[in-house]
Structure formats: C-alpha cells, structure tokens
Short mmCIF file of C-alpha atoms in Angstrom, two decimals:
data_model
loop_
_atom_site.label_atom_id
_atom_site.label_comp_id
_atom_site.label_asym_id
_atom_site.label_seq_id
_atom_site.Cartn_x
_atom_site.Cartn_y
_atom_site.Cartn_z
CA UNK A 146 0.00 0.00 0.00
CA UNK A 147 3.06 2.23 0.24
CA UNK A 148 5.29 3.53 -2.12
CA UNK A 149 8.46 6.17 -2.11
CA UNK A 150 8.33 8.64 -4.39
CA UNK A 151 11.15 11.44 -5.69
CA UNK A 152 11.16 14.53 -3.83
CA UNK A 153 13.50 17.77 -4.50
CA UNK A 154 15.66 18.20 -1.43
CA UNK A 155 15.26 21.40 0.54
CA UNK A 156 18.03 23.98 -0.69
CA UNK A 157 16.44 23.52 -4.38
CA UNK A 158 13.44 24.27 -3.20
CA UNK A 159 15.01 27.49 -1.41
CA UNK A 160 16.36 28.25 -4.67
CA UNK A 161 13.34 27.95 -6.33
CA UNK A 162 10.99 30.20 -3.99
CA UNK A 163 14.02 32.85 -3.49
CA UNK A 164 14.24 33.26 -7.68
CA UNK A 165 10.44 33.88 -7.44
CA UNK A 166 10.58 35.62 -4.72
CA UNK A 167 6.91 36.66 -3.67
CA UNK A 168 4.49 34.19 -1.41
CA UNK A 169 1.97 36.52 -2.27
CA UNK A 170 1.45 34.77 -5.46
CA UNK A 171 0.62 31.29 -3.82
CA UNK A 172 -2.97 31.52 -4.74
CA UNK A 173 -2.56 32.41 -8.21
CA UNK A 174 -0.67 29.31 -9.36
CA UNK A 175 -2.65 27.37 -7.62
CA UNK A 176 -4.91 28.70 -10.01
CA UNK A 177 -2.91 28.11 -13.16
CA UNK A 178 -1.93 24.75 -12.17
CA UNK A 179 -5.97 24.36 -11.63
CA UNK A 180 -6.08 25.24 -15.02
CA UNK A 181 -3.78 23.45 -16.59
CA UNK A 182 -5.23 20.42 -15.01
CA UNK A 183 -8.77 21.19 -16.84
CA UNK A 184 -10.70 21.52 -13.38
CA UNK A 185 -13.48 23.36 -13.02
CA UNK A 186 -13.75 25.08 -9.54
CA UNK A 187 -10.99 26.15 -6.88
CA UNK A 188 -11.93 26.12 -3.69
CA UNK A 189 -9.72 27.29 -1.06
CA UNK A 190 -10.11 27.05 2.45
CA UNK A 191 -8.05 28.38 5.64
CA UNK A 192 -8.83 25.87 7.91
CA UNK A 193 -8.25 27.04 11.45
CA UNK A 194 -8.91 23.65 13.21
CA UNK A 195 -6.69 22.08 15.40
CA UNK A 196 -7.54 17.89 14.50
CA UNK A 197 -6.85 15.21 16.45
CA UNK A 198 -3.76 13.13 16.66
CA UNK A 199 -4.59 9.86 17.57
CA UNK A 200 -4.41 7.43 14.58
CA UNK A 201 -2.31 8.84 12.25
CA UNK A 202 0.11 6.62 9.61
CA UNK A 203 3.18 7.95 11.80
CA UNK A 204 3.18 9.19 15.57
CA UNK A 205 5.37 12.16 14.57
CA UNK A 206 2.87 13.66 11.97
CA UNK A 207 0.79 15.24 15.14
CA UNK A 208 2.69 18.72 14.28
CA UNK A 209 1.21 18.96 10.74
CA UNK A 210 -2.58 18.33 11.93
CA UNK A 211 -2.92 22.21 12.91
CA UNK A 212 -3.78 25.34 10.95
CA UNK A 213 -3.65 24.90 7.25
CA UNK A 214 -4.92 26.23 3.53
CA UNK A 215 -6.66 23.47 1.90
CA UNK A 216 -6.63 23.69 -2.34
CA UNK A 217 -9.55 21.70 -3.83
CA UNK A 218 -9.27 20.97 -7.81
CA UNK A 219 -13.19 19.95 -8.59
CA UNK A 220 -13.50 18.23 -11.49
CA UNK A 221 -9.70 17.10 -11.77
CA UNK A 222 -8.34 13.92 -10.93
CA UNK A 223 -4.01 13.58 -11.17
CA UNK A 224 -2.67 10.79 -11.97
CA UNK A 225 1.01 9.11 -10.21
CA UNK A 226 2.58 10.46 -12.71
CA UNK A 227 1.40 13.70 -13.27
CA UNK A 228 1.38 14.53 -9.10
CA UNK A 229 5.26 12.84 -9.66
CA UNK A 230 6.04 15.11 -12.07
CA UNK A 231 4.89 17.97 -10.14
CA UNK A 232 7.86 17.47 -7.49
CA UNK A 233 10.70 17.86 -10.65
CA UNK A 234 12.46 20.71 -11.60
CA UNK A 235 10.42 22.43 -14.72
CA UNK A 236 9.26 23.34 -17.00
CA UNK A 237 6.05 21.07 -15.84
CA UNK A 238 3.79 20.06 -18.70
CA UNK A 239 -0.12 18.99 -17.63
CA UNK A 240 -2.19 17.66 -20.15
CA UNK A 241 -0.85 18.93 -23.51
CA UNK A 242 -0.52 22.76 -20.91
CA UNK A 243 2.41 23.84 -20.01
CA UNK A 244 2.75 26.09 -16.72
CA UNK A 245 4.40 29.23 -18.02
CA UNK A 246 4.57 31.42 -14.90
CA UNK A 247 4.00 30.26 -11.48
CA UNK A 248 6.12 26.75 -9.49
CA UNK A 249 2.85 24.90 -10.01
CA UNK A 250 3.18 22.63 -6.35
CA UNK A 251 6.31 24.38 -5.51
CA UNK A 252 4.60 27.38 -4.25
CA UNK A 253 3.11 25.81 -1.46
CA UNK A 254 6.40 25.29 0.07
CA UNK A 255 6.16 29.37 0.80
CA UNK A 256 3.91 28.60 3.63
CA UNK A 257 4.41 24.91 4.29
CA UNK A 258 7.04 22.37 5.24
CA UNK A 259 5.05 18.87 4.54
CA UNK A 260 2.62 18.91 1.54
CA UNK A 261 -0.38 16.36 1.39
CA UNK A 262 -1.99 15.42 -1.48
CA UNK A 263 -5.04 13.19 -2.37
CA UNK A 264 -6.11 11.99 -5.56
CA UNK A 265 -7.77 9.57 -7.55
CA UNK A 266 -7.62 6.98 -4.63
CA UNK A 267 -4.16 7.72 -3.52
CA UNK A 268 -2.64 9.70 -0.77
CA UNK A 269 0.81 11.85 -1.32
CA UNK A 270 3.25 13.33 1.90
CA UNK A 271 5.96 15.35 0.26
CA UNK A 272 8.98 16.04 2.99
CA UNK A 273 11.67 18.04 1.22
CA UNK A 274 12.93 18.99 4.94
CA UNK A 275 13.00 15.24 5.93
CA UNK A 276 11.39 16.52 9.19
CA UNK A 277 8.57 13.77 9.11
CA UNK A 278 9.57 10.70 6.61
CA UNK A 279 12.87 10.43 6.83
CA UNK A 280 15.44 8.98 9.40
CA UNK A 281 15.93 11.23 12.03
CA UNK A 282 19.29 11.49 11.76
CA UNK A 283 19.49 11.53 8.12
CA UNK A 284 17.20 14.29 7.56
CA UNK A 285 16.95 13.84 4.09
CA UNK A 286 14.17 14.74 1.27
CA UNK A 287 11.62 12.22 1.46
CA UNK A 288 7.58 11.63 -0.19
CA UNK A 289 5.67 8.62 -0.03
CA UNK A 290 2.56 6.99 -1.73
CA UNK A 291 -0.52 5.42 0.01
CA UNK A 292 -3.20 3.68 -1.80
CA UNK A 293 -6.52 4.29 -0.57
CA UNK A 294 -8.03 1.66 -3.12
CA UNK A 295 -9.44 -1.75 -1.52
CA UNK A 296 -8.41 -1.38 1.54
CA UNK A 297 -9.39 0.57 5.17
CA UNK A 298 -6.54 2.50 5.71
CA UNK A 299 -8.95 5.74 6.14
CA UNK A 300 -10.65 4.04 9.17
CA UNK A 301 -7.84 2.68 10.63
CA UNK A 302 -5.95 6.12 10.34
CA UNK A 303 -8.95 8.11 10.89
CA UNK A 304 -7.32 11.62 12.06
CA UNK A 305 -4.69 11.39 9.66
CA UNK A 306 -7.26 11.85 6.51
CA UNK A 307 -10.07 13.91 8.49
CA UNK A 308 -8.15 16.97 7.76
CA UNK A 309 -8.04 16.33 4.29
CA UNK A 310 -11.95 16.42 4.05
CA UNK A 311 -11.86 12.72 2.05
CA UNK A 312 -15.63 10.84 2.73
CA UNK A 313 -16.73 13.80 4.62
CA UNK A 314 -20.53 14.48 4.21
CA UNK A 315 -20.11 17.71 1.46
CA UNK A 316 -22.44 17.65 -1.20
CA UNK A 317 -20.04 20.50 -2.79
CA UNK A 318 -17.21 18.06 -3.15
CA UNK A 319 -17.17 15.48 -5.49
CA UNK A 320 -15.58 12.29 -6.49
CA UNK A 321 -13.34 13.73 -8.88
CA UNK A 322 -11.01 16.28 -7.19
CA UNK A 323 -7.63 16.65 -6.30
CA UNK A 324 -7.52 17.88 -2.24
CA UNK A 325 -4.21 19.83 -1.64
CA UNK A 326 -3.59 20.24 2.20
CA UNK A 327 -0.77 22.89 3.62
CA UNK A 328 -0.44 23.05 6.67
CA UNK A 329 1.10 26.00 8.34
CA UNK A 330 5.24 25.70 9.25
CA UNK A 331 7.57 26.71 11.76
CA UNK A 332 8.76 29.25 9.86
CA UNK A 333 5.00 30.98 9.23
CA UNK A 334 4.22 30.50 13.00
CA UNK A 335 7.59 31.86 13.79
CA UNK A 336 5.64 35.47 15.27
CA UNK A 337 2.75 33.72 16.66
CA UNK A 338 -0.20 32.01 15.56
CA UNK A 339 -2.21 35.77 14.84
CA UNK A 340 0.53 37.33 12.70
CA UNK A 341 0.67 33.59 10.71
CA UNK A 342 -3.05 34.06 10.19
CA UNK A 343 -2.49 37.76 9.20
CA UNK A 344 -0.10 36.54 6.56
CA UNK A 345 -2.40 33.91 4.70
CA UNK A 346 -5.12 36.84 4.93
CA UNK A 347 -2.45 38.81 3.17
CA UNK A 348 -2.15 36.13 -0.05
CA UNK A 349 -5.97 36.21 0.36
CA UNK A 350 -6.48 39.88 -0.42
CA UNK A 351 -4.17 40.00 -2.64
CA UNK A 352 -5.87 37.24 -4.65
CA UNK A 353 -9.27 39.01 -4.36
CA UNK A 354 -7.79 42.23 -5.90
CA UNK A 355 -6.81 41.09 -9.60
CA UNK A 356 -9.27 37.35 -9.09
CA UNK A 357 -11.67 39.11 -11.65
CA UNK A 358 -9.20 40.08 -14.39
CA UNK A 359 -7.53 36.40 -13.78
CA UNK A 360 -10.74 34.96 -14.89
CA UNK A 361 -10.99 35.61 -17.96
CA UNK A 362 -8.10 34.72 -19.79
CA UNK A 363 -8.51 30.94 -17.95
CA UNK A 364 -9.77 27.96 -20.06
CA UNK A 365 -11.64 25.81 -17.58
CA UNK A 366 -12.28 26.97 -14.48
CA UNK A 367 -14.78 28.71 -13.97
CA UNK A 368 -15.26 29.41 -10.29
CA UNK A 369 -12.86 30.21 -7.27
CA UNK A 370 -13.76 30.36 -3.51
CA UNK A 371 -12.20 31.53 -0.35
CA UNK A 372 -13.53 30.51 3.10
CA UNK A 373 -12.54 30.19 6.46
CA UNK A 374 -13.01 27.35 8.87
CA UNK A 375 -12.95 28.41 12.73
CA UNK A 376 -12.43 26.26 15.38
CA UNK A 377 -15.46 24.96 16.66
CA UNK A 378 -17.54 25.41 13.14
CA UNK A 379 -18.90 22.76 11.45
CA UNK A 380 -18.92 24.13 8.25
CA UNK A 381 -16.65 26.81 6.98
CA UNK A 382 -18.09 30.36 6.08
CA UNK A 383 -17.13 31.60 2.36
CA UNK A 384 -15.67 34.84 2.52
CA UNK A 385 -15.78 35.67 -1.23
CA UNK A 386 -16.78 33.71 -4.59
CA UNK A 387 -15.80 34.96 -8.08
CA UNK A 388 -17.21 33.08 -11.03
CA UNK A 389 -17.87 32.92 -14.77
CA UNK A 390 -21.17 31.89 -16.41
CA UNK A 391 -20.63 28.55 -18.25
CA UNK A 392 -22.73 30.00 -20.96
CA UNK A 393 -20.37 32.66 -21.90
CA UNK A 394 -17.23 30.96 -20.78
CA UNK A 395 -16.41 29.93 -23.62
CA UNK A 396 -15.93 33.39 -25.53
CA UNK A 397 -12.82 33.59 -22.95
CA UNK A 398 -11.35 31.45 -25.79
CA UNK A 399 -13.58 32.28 -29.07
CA UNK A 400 -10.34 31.15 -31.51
CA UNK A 401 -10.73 27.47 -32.32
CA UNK A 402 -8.16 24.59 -32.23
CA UNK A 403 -8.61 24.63 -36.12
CA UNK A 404 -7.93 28.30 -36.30
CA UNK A 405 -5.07 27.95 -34.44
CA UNK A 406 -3.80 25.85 -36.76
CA UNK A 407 -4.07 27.56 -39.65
CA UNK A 408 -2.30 30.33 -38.12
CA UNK A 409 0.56 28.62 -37.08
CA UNK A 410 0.82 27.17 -41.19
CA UNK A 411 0.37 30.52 -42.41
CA UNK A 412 3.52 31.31 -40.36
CA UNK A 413 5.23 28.45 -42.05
CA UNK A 414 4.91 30.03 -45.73
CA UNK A 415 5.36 33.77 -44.67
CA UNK A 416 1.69 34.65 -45.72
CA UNK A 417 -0.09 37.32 -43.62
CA UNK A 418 -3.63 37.08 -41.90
CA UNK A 419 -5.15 38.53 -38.83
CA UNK A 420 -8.25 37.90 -36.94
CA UNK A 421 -10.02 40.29 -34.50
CA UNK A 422 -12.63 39.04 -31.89
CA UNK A 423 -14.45 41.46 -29.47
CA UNK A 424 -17.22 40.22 -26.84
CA UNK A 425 -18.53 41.23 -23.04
CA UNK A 426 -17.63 38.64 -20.42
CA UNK A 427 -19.86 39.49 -17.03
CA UNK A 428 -17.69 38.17 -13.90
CA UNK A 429 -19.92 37.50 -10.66
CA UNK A 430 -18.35 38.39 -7.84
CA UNK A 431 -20.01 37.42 -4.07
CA UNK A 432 -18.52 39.38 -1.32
CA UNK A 433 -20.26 38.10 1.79
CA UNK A 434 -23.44 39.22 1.55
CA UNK A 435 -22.87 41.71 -1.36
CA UNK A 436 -23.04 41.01 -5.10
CA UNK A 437 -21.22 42.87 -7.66
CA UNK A 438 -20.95 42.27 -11.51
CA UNK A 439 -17.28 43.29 -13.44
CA UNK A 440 -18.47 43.33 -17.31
CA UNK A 441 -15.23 43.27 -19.44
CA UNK A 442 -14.76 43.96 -22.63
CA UNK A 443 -12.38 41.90 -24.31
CA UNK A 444 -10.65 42.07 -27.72
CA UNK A 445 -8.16 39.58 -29.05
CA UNK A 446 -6.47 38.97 -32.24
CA UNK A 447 -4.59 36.70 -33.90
CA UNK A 448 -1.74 37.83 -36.61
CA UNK A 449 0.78 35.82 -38.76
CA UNK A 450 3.72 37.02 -41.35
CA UNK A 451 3.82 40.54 -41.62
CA UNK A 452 1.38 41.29 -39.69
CA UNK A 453 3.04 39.32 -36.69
CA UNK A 454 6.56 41.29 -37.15
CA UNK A 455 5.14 44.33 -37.00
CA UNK A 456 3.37 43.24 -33.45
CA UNK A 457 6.39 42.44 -32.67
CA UNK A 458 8.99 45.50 -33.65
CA UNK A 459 9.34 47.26 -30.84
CA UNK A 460 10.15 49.82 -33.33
CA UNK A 461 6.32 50.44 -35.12
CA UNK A 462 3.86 52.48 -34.03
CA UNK A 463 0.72 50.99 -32.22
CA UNK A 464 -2.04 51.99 -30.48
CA UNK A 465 -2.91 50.94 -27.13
CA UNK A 466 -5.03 48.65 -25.75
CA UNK A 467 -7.70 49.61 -23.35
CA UNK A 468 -9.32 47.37 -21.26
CA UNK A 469 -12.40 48.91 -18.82
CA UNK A 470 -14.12 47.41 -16.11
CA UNK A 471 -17.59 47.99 -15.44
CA UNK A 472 -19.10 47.67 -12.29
CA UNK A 473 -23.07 47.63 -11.52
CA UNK A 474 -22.37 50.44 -9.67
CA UNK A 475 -21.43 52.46 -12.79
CA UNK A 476 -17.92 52.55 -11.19
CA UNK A 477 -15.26 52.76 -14.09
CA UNK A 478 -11.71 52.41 -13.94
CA UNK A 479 -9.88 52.34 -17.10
CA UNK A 480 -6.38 50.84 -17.44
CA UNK A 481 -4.05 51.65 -20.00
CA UNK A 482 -2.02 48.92 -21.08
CA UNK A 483 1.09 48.92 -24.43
CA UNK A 484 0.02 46.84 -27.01
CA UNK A 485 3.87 45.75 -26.49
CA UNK A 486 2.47 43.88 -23.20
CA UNK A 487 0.21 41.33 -25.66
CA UNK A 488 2.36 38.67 -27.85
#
C-alpha cells in the first residue's frame, strides 16, 4: 500500500521560492496549475482547526494536523505520474498545458514544510525537509505513496485523513477532485499564531484584488472560492466567490483549435492574416453578503507574417489597448495597457 516517491531536497526548493521571490502569489498558481489540469472550480479554504492526533500513519505527523490552507481541484483527478512530475524541476507540462509562470506545487512550500496530497484513490506526503519521513538522523528529502483503493486505511488512520476532508458528508465536493492540504510551518508561526493568520489573509487579499481580471483569460475553471473554517464550526463560512457563467465561458477562448492551426501554417509560408474578436464577459463576484458584476470587454487577435513582425517590432507604431471594467455600480476604472504587453 506504500510507495516512495522522488522529492527535491530542501536547498532547491530554497532556490526555487528565493528566484520567485513573492508568497503573495501562492494563490494564483494554484490557479494556473488548476487550469492546466482542466478543473473546473478552486476552492480554497483556511482551515483554522486544530484535529486530532490519535491514529495517524506515523506518531510524529501530530505537528502537521494544525492550521492549514486546503486547495480543492473539482472536477480534476491527477494521476502518479502527473502529481510525480509535479515534485521535478520544470518546466512542468499537464495535459498537452504547459505552466508558463507560477512553481505549479512548488509554491506551497512558501507557507508549508510537509505537503499532502489526495487523488484519484491515492494519498501523497511530500517532505523536502525530511522533518517527518525520513530517518531522524538523516534528515533527508523524502515523499511517499498510500493507496486508498481496496483497503481501510482511512478508518484505521482516521485523524490522519479527516483533515483532508476525504468521505466527509459535502455535497459540494465530489468524487473527482484533487484535495491539496498545507499546513502551516515553523517558519510561518515563527511570530505567533495571529501574525501567521495575518499573513495567509495577506495572499488572500491580494488574490481578491486582480481574481476578476484572472478569470478571464482561464480555459476551464470557472469558479474560485475563499472561506474560512474556525475552530469549533462545522462548516466553513465563504468569505468571497468569483465566477464565470458557463454560458459565456467559452468566448474567454472564441479562436478554435482549427484556427489555431491555420495560423501557425500561415507562419510556415510567410503569408499574412489577422483575426479580431471582441465580446462582453460578465464576472460575478459574491462578497459576503454583497453582489457585484465586473463586465469586461475583451478584444483579441490573432496575426501571422507581416502582420506578426510588425506586433512584434518594438520599433512600429501601435495603439494601445484599453481594457475597462464595469461595475453595476457604474464605477469605471480604465487601465491603459502597451500593445507591447500582448504577444
């Protein structure tokens, strides 16, 4: 039922989060690696619970059954591989997507020492630390693999997989999600359990701020939700929801496959094309008990040969492209971006 699995030692990950450099970003490629894995909500939840520590898989995994943020992929199952994969140095390729910008996994190391992951019937413990699954006086990276499949090992070791909300009665969460579980370290505790709660509300906020823009240049989710879970709750409380209509989702991406590809041989033989599509995209936003709509207008076009370079020459003349958001509340803020910024 067990299995060890590669992990990246610790000063690699160091590397890694020092070259990106901002944990305020942790939330956003969760997102894109959300994405990328074709799911179709996000939730995320701060859970503020301290579990029990009774029957877990080893006694010195009582530490990691505190405070954590809790990622759930609905709609997207991972497979060995792909969650293997995950844990290598990139780039890191999902399902014919490739994550371009954020460290995809990695980025829960900025508030986390021992990642959990469940999926598709199996159970994941990443240690790059080697405070938990390696020797003790070894110290060295370590993951492992349980299989949940055909076997009791969640009633046996109930308050090791409570936390990770598997079988729990939640009509919200289906069969087919990927559960993400990061519970808070040393190092995010160092100033005291308030100020470590401060900080996730920090990534939070900053999440909220651009969560409407992120929208809609996604292909498949369409919904993302924060809530808390206090101690003593049996539910937790969402703090904000921001979601896309299904029925106009799909104008996020109004170019099809086929006229991608005829794009990309246009290129080929030097011949020049362009395509222009423009349409409204309304974004639903739920702030507690307050509802607010962001309609976008969005324009994109597609250009090969000539007209490609010339996108492209720093040197040419363009106009700008102006994006404005429109609120119900006949709010407008207009942001000016170069054309320079869209390739």
């Amino acid at each position: 039922m067990t299995k060890n699995l590669p992990c990246m030692d610790s000063e690699r990950v160091k590397e890694l989060l020092q070259f990106y450099g901002n944990s305020d970003f942790l939330l956003f490629d969760l997102l894109e690696l959300a994405d990328c894995c074709k799911a179709k909500k996000l939730h995320l939840i701060f859970d503020k619970r301290e579990h029990a520590r009774q029957t877990l898989l080893q006694h010195n995994l009582g530490e990691f059954q505190g405070p954590a943020l809790v990622a759930i992929m609905e709609g997207a199952s991972l497979s060995i591989e792909e969650v293997s994969s995950l844990q290598l140095l990139p780039p890191w390729r999902l399902r014919d997507e490739t994550l371009n910008y954020g460290l995809g996994l990695f980025s829960c190391y900025f508030i986390c020492d021992l990642l959990s992951i469940a999926s598709a019937g199996y159970f994941y413990m990443f240690d790059p630390r080697g405070f938990a699954l390696s020797a003790p006086s070894s110290q060295s990276p370590a993951a492992k693999m349980f299989s949940l499949i055909g076997n009791n090992l969640m009633e046996r070791f109930h308050d090791q997989f409570y936390p990770m909300l598997i079988n729990q009665n939640m009509s919200w969460l289906p069969v087919d999600s990927t559960i993400i579980r990061m519970p808070l370290s040393s190092e995010c505790l160092k100033d005291g359990l308030q100020l470590g709660y401060k900080k996730i509300k920090q990534i939070s906020d900053r999440f909220l701020e651009h969560a409407s823009r992120m929208l809609i240049y996604l292909k498949s989710v369409l919904q993302v939700s924060f809530s808390t879970w206090e101690q003593g709750s049996l539910q937790p409380c969402q703090d904000y929801s921001v979601s896309v209509d299904s029925s106009t989702a799909i104008m996020r991406n109004p170019f099809s496959e086929k006229k991608w590809r005829k794009f990309q041989i246009s290129r080929l033989f030097s011949s020049s094309s362009s395509a222009t599509k423009s349409h409204v995209i309304d974004v639903n936003l739920c702030l507690g008990d307050r509802r607010v709509i962001d309609r976008w207008l969005v324009v994109l076009s597609l250009g090969s040969g000539q007209t490609r370079n010339m996108a492209l020459d720093r040197g040419t003349e363009k106009e700008e492209v102006i994006p404005i958001l429109l609120t119900l509340d006949s709010y407008i803020q207009e942001e000016i971006f170069s054309s320079e910024g869209f390739i």
